[in-house]
XYZ file of C-alpha atoms in Angstrom:
131
model
C -7.605 -22.671 20.338
C -4.469 -23.277 18.379
C -1.565 -20.884 18.707
C -1.847 -20.278 14.897
C -5.211 -18.579 15.491
C -5.028 -14.847 16.474
C -7.809 -12.783 17.819
C -8.541 -9.461 16.536
C -6.442 -7.790 19.167
C -3.513 -9.895 18.425
C -3.763 -9.284 14.640
C -3.798 -5.509 15.326
C -0.779 -5.745 17.524
C 1.139 -8.008 15.220
C 0.566 -6.081 11.958
C -0.024 -2.530 13.360
C -3.587 -2.043 11.978
C -6.780 -1.151 13.817
C -9.823 -3.348 14.441
C -11.787 -1.073 12.136
C -9.236 -1.886 9.346
C -9.576 -5.584 9.779
C -13.296 -5.397 9.775
C -13.333 -3.194 6.745
C -11.126 -5.754 4.858
C -13.511 -8.465 5.967
C -16.445 -6.492 4.648
C -14.420 -6.018 1.384
C -14.108 -9.850 1.102
C -10.262 -9.612 1.479
C -10.094 -11.496 4.806
C -12.180 -14.431 5.882
C -11.644 -15.013 9.729
C -13.162 -17.826 11.519
C -16.086 -16.909 13.731
C -16.805 -18.299 17.183
C -19.873 -16.356 18.236
C -18.867 -12.788 18.025
C -15.109 -13.592 18.101
C -12.953 -13.355 15.005
C -10.163 -15.777 14.792
C -7.411 -15.273 12.151
C -5.537 -18.282 10.888
C -2.303 -18.528 8.864
C -4.210 -17.916 5.596
C -5.730 -14.619 6.978
C -2.391 -13.525 8.230
C -0.686 -14.293 4.890
C -3.471 -12.337 3.180
C -3.111 -9.314 5.401
C 0.519 -9.297 4.724
C -0.129 -9.054 1.065
C -2.878 -6.491 1.395
C -0.534 -4.256 3.365
C 2.203 -4.653 0.897
C -0.135 -4.001 -1.996
C -1.461 -0.930 -0.446
C 2.125 0.258 0.334
C 2.937 -0.177 -3.440
C -0.142 1.776 -4.565
C -2.654 -1.092 -5.489
C -6.189 -0.369 -5.053
C -8.199 -2.799 -2.701
C -10.175 -3.889 -5.582
C -6.954 -4.850 -7.467
C -5.689 -6.638 -4.291
C -8.911 -8.406 -3.796
C -8.861 -9.690 -7.452
C -5.206 -10.888 -7.208
C -5.871 -12.768 -3.919
C -8.930 -14.447 -5.532
C -6.583 -15.689 -8.330
C -4.854 -17.888 -5.685
C -7.212 -20.798 -6.296
C -7.110 -20.729 -10.139
C -5.584 -24.213 -10.064
C -2.414 -23.684 -12.005
C 0.018 -23.311 -9.147
C -0.575 -19.593 -8.950
C 0.805 -18.809 -12.401
C -2.238 -16.682 -13.198
C -2.024 -14.824 -10.104
C 1.715 -14.212 -10.382
C 1.508 -13.230 -14.010
C -1.460 -10.733 -13.160
C 0.498 -9.441 -10.138
C 3.610 -8.851 -12.129
C 1.650 -7.115 -14.834
C 0.071 -4.840 -12.447
C 3.091 -4.183 -10.520
C 4.946 -3.167 -13.634
C 2.234 -0.573 -14.253
C 2.354 0.708 -10.725
C 6.205 0.755 -10.815
C 6.326 2.888 -13.848
C 3.665 5.159 -12.369
C 5.683 5.585 -9.254
C 8.964 6.370 -11.286
C 6.925 8.957 -13.274
C 5.621 10.588 -9.965
C 9.129 10.487 -8.612
C 10.432 12.232 -11.600
C 7.855 14.895 -11.620
C 8.343 15.581 -7.870
C 12.119 15.780 -8.469
C 11.664 18.354 -11.188
C 9.327 20.364 -8.962
C 11.722 20.199 -6.009
C 14.672 21.488 -8.281
C 12.426 24.323 -9.528
C 11.236 25.207 -6.031
C 14.833 25.162 -4.854
C 15.763 27.623 -7.692
C 12.943 29.966 -6.696
C 14.005 29.932 -3.016
C 17.497 30.670 -3.852
C 16.361 33.568 -6.132
C 14.140 34.961 -3.257
C 17.054 34.656 -0.775
C 19.531 36.373 -3.178
C 16.979 39.264 -3.600
C 16.517 39.538 0.215
C 20.280 39.635 0.695
C 20.715 42.493 -1.786
C 21.701 45.897 -0.303
C 19.195 48.678 -0.951
C 21.533 50.358 -3.450
C 22.090 47.202 -5.363
C 18.182 46.729 -5.476
C 17.694 50.187 -6.989
C 20.010 49.450 -9.931
């Protein structure tokens, strides 16, 4: 066995994923490990694909989007189609993340105001509260 091939256990340790995750990605046609009996062996291609899958998930891409992007690798145009589609989807996801962040910042500011108001009410003396 070549040192570029990793077992499922080695993949799990190297990429901090579970065997179930790797099997799931295989069932979704995202990873294609070599099989030797019941043993799965992951070469450099699978390792590169897993890195891209994990990065895509971190950035909010759906697994189907990731699968489609990975499948564009073999389009025969030096990955130009794959890169363009990845960029287009990336811009969409980036804009969505920025909008979510802005909404969250707004909610945080409003929540902070409410907490400060409650704190000020709690700190009033009984005479001030009666006025």
